[in-house]
Coordinates of C-alpha atoms and ligand atoms in Angstrom, one line a residue:
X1 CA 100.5 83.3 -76.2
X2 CA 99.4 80.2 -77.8
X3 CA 98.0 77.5 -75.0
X4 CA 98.7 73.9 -76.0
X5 CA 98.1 70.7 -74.4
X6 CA 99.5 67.2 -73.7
X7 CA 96.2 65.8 -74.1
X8 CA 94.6 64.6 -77.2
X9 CA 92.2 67.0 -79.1
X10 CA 89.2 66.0 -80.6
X11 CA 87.8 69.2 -83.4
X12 CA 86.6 69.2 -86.7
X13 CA 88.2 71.2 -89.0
X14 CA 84.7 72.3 -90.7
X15 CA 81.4 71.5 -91.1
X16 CA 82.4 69.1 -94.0
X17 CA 83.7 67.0 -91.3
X18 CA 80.6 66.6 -89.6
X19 CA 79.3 64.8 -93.0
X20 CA 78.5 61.1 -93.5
X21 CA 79.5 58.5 -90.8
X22 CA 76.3 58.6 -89.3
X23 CA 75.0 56.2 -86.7
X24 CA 73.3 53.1 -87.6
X25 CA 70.0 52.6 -85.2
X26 CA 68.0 49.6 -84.2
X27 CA 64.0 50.6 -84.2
X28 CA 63.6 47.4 -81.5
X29 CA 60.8 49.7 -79.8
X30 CA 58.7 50.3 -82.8
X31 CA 59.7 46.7 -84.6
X32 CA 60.9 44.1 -82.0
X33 CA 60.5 41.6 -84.3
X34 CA 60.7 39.0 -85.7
X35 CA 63.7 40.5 -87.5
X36 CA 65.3 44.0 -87.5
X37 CA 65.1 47.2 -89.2
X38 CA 68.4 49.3 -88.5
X39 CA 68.3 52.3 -89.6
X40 CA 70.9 55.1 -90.9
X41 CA 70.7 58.7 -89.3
X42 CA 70.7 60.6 -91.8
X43 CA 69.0 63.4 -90.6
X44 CA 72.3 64.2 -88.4
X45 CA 74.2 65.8 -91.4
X46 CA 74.5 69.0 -90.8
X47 CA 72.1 70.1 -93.7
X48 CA 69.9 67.6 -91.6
X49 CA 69.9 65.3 -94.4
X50 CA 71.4 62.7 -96.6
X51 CA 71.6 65.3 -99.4
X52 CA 74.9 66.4 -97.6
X53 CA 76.8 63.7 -99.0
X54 CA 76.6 63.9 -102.3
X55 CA 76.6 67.7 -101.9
X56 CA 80.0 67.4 -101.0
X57 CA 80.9 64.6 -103.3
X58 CA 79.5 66.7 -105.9
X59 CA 81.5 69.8 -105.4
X60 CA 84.3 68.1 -104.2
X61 CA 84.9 65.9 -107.6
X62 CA 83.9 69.4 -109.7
X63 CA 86.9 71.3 -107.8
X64 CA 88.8 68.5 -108.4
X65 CA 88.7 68.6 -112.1
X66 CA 88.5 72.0 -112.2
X67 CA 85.1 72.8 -113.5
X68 CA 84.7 74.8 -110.3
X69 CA 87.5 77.1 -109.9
X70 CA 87.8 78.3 -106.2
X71 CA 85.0 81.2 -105.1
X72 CA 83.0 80.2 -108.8
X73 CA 79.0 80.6 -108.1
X74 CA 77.4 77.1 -108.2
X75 CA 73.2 76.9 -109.2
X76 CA 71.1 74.0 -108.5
X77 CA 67.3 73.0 -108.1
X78 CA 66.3 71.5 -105.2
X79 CA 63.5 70.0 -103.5
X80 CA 65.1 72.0 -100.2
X81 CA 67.8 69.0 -99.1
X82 CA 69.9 69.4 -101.8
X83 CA 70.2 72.7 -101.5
X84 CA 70.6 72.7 -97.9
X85 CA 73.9 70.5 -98.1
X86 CA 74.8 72.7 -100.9
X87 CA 74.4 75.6 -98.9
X88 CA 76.7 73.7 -95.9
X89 CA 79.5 73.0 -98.6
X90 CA 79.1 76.2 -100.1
X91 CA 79.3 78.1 -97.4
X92 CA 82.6 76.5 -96.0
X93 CA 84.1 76.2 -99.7
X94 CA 83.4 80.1 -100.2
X95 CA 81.0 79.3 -103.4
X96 CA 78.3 81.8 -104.0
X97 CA 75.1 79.6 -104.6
X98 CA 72.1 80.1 -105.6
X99 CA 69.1 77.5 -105.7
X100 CA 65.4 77.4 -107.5
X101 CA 62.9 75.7 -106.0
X102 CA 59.1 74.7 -106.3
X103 CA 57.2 77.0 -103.9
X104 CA 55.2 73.6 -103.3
X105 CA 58.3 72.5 -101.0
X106 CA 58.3 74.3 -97.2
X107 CA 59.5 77.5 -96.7
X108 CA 61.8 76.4 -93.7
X109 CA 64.2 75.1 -96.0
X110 CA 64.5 78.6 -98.0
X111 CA 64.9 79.8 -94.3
X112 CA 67.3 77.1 -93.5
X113 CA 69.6 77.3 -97.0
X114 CA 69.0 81.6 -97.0
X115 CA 70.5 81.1 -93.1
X116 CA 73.6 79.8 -94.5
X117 CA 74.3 82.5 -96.9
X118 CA 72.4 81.0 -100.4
X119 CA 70.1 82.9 -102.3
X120 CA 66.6 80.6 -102.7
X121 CA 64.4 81.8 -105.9
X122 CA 60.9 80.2 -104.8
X123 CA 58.5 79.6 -108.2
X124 CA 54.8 79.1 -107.7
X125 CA 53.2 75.3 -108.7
X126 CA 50.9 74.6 -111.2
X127 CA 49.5 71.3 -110.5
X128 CA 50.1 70.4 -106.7
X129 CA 49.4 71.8 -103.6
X130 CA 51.7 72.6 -100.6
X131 CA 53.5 69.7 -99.2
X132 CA 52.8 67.7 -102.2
X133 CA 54.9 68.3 -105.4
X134 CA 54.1 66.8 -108.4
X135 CA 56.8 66.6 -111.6
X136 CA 55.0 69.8 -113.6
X137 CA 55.5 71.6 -110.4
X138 CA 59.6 70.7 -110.3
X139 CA 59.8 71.5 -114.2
X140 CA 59.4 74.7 -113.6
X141 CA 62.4 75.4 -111.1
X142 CA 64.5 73.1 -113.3
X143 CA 63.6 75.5 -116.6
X144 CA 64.5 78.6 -114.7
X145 CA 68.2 77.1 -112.7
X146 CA 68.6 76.0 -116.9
X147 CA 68.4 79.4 -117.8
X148 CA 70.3 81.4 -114.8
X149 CA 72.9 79.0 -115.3
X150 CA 73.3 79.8 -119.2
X151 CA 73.1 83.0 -118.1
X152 CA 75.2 83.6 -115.6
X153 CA 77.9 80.7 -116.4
X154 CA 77.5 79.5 -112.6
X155 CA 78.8 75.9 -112.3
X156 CA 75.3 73.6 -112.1
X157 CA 75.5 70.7 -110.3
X158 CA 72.9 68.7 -111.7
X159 CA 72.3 66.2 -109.3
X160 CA 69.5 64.6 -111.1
X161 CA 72.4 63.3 -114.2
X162 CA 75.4 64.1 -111.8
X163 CA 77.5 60.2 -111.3
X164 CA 78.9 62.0 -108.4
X165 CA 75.5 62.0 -106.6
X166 CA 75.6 58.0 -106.4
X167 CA 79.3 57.6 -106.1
X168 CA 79.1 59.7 -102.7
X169 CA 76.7 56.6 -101.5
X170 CA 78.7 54.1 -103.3
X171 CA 82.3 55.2 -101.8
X172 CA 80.9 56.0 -98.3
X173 CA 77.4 55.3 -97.4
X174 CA 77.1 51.7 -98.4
X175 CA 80.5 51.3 -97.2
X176 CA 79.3 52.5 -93.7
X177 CA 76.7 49.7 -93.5
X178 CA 78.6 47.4 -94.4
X179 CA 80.8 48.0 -91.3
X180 CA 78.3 48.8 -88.8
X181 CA 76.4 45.5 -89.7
X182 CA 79.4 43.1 -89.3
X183 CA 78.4 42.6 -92.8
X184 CA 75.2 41.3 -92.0
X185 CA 72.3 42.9 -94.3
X186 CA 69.2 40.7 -95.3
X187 CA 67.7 43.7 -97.3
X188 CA 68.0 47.4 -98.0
X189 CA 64.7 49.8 -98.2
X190 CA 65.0 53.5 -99.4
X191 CA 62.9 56.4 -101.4
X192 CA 63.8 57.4 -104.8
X193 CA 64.5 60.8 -105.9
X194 CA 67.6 61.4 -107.8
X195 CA 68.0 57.5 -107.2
X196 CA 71.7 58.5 -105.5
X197 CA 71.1 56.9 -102.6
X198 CA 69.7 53.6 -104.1
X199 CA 72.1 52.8 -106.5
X200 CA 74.6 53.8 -105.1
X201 CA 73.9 51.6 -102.3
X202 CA 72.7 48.9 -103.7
X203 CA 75.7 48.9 -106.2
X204 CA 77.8 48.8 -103.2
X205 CA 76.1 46.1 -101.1
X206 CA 75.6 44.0 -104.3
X207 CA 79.0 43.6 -104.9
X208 CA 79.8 42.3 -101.3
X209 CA 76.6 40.0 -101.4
X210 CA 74.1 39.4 -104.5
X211 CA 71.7 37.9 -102.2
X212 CA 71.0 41.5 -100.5
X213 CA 67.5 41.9 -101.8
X214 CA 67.5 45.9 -102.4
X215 CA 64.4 47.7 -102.6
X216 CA 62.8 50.9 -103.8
X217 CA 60.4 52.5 -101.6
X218 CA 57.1 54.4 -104.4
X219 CA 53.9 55.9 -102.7
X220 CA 51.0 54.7 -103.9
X221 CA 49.7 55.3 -107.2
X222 CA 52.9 57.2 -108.1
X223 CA 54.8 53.8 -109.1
X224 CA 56.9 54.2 -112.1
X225 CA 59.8 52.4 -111.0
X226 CA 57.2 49.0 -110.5
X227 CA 56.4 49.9 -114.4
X228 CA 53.1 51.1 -113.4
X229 CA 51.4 54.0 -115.0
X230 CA 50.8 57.2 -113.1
X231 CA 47.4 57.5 -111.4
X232 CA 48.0 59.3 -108.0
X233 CA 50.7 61.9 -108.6
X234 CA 49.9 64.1 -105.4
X235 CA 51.9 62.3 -102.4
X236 CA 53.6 63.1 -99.2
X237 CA 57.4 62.1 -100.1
X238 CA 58.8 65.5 -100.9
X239 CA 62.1 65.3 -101.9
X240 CA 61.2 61.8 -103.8
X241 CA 59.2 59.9 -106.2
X242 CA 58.3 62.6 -108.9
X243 CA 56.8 60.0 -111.0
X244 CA 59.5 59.5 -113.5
X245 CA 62.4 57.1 -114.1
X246 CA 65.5 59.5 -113.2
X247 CA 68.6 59.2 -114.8
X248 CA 70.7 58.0 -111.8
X249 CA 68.1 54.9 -111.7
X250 CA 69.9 51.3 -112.0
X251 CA 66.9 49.0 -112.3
X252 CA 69.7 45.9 -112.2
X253 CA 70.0 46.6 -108.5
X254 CA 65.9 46.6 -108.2
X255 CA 64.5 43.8 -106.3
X256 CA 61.4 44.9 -105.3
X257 CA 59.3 48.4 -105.4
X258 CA 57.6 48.0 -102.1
X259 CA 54.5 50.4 -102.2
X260 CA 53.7 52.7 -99.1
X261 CA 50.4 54.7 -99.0
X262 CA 49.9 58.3 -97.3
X263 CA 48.5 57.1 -94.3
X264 CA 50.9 54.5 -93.8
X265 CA 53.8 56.8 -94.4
X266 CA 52.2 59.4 -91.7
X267 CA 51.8 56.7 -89.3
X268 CA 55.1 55.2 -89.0
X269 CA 56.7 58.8 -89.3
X270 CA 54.8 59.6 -86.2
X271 CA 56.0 56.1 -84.9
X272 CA 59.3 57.1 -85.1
X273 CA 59.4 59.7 -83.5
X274 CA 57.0 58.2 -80.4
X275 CA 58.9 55.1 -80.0
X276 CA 62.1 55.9 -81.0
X277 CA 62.6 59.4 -80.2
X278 CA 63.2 60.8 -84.0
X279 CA 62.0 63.8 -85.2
X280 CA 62.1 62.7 -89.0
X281 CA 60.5 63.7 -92.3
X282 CA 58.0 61.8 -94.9
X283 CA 60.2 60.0 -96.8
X284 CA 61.3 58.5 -93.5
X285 CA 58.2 56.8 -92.2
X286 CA 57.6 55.5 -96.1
X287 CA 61.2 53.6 -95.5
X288 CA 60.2 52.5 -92.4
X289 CA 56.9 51.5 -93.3
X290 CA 58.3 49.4 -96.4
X291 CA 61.1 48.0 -94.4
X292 CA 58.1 46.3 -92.0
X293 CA 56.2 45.4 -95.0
X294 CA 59.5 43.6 -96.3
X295 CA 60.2 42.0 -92.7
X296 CA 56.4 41.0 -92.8
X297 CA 56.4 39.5 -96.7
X298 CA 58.0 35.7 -95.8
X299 CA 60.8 37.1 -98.6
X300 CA 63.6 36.9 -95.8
X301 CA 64.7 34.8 -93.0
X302 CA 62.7 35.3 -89.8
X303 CA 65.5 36.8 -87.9
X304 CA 66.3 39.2 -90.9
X305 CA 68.3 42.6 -90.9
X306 CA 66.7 45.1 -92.7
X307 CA 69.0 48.1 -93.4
X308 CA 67.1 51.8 -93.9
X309 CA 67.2 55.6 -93.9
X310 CA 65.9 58.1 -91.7
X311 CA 66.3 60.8 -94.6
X312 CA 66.4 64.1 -93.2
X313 CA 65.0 66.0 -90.1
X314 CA 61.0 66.3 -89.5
X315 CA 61.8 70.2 -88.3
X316 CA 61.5 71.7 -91.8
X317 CA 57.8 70.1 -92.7
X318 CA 55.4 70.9 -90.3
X319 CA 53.7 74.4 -90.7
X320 CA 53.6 76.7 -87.7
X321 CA 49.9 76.8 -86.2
X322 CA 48.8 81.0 -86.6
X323 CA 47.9 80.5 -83.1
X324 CA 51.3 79.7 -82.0
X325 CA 52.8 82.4 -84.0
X326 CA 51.1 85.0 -81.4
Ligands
LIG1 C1 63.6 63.8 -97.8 C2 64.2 63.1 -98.9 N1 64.2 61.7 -98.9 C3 64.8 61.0 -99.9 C4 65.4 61.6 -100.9 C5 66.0 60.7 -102.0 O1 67.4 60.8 -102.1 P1 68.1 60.5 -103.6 O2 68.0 61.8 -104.3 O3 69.4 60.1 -103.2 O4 67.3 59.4 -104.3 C6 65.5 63.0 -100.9 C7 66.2 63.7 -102.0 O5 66.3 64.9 -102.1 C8 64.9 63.8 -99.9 O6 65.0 65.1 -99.9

């Protein structure tokens, strides 16, 4: 017997329904001012991260034109984000996946994406260390997804070339802000990896007012995007800044590249989390840090809204202590 109700339900279909429309936040307690940074909770997804959007944007559009037939294998590289989200999308979609990453990137997101029924082919670095992933070290993972997917005629996403990527921020994310500002954004901050995020954004909010001033966010010495050359290629940003200009990149949208060093990136990341409660990644505190700077730099009104994005979750960085292990 079936039970049924009078009253209204409230359930999600799938996980893809738990994607996007994620809360705005005021950071009053770490910044109370002058002005305000709000920032988007992006580490809510349920890939805990922003990657989720254009995950399913990504696959979505491919089904749609029918370069991914249903239960077709899909192959990516990923910094551990994107192939998280994939592995959400995948996993609901009925899509074998497989991603290749750097083994530079932590292994809790192999856990995480291997949890949701991917496969994760790890490749050693060759120039940086654990934590921090240089562009030689992502070449490699990119070479080998090149070659399985020749191989094995798996669908590859490519989200560093993929117009999907941006158009999931440009359709919804930017969208999102616009309404949970009352239209009110002074300026918006955000890292750079794929550059989906940023220009899709800033496409979005440029169009509804030029005056946004829209900003990258580059660690220190590892500028590219300012025009500078590359003197510090070793940073904390996984998942970002890999000392190129990528493809998705529309410098038309580019303000200002605010720079945000190590230290100042760890500081506000631990802010975060002691002011505001937030459990967040690098990437994070470098947006958060840069959206201060901004506030601070006379550039916008006193009482200014500064839009930003808590990236993804701080649960997949930190390394388990041996002694805890025990
Ligand atoms: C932690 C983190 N922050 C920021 C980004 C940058 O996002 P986008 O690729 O949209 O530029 C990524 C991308 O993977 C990421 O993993």
């Amino acid at each position: 017997m079936t039970s049924s109700t009078n009253f209204p339900t409230d359930i999600k279909s799938s996980a893809l329904e738990l994607i996007g429309n994620t809360p705005l936040v005021a950071l009053d307690r770490l910044h109370p001012g002058p002005g305000r940074i709000l920032a988007k909770c992006e580490f809510m997804n349920p890939g805990a991260s922003i990657k989720c959007r254009s995950s399913l944007h990504m696959i979505q559009k491919a089904r749609e034109r029918g370069d991914l037939k249903p239960g077709d294998p899909v192959i990516e590289v990923t910094s551990g984000n994107q192939g998280c989200g994939l592995a959400v999308v995948c996993a609901v979609l009925g899509h074998p996946l497989t991603l290749t990453m750097s083994k530079g990137n932590s292994v809790q997101r192999a856990i995480h994406m291997e949890a949701l029924g991917a496969k994760c082919i790890r490749y050693p670095q060759v120039e940086g260390t654990y934590g921090n992933i240089t562009y030689a070290d992502v070449s490699i993972p990119i070479e080998a997804a090149v070659t399985l997917a020749e191989e094995t005629g798996a669908y590859f996403v490519q989200q560093l070339c993929n117009e999907d990527n941006s158009a999931a921020h440009y359709e919804a994310t930017g969208p999102e802000i616009w309404r949970q500002t009352g239209h009110r954004v002074d300026g918006f901050v955000t890292a750079v990896g794929t550059s989906g995020t940023f220009s899709g954004v800033s496409k979005f909010l440029k169009e509804q007012n030029p005056e946004i001033l829209c900003c990258v966010v580059e660690p220190a010495g590892s500028e590219p995007l300012k025009g500078c050359p590359i003197v510090k290629p070793k940073h904390l940003l996984q998942g970002s800044s890999y000392g190129i200009v990528p493809n998705l990149f529309k410098p038309e949208f580019m303000d200002e590249s605010i720079s945000v060093t190590d230290e100042e990136t760890e500081h506000y990341k631990d802010l975060i989390g002691k002011k505001e409660g937030l459990y967040v990644g690098y990437t994070s505190g470098a947006n958060v840090a840069a959206a201060v700077k901004l506030l601070k730099s006379g550039k916008l009104p006193k009482d200014a809204w500064v839009v930003t994005v808590l990236c993804d979750s701080g649960l997949k960085y930190t390394p388990v202590p041996e002694s805890l292990i025990n």
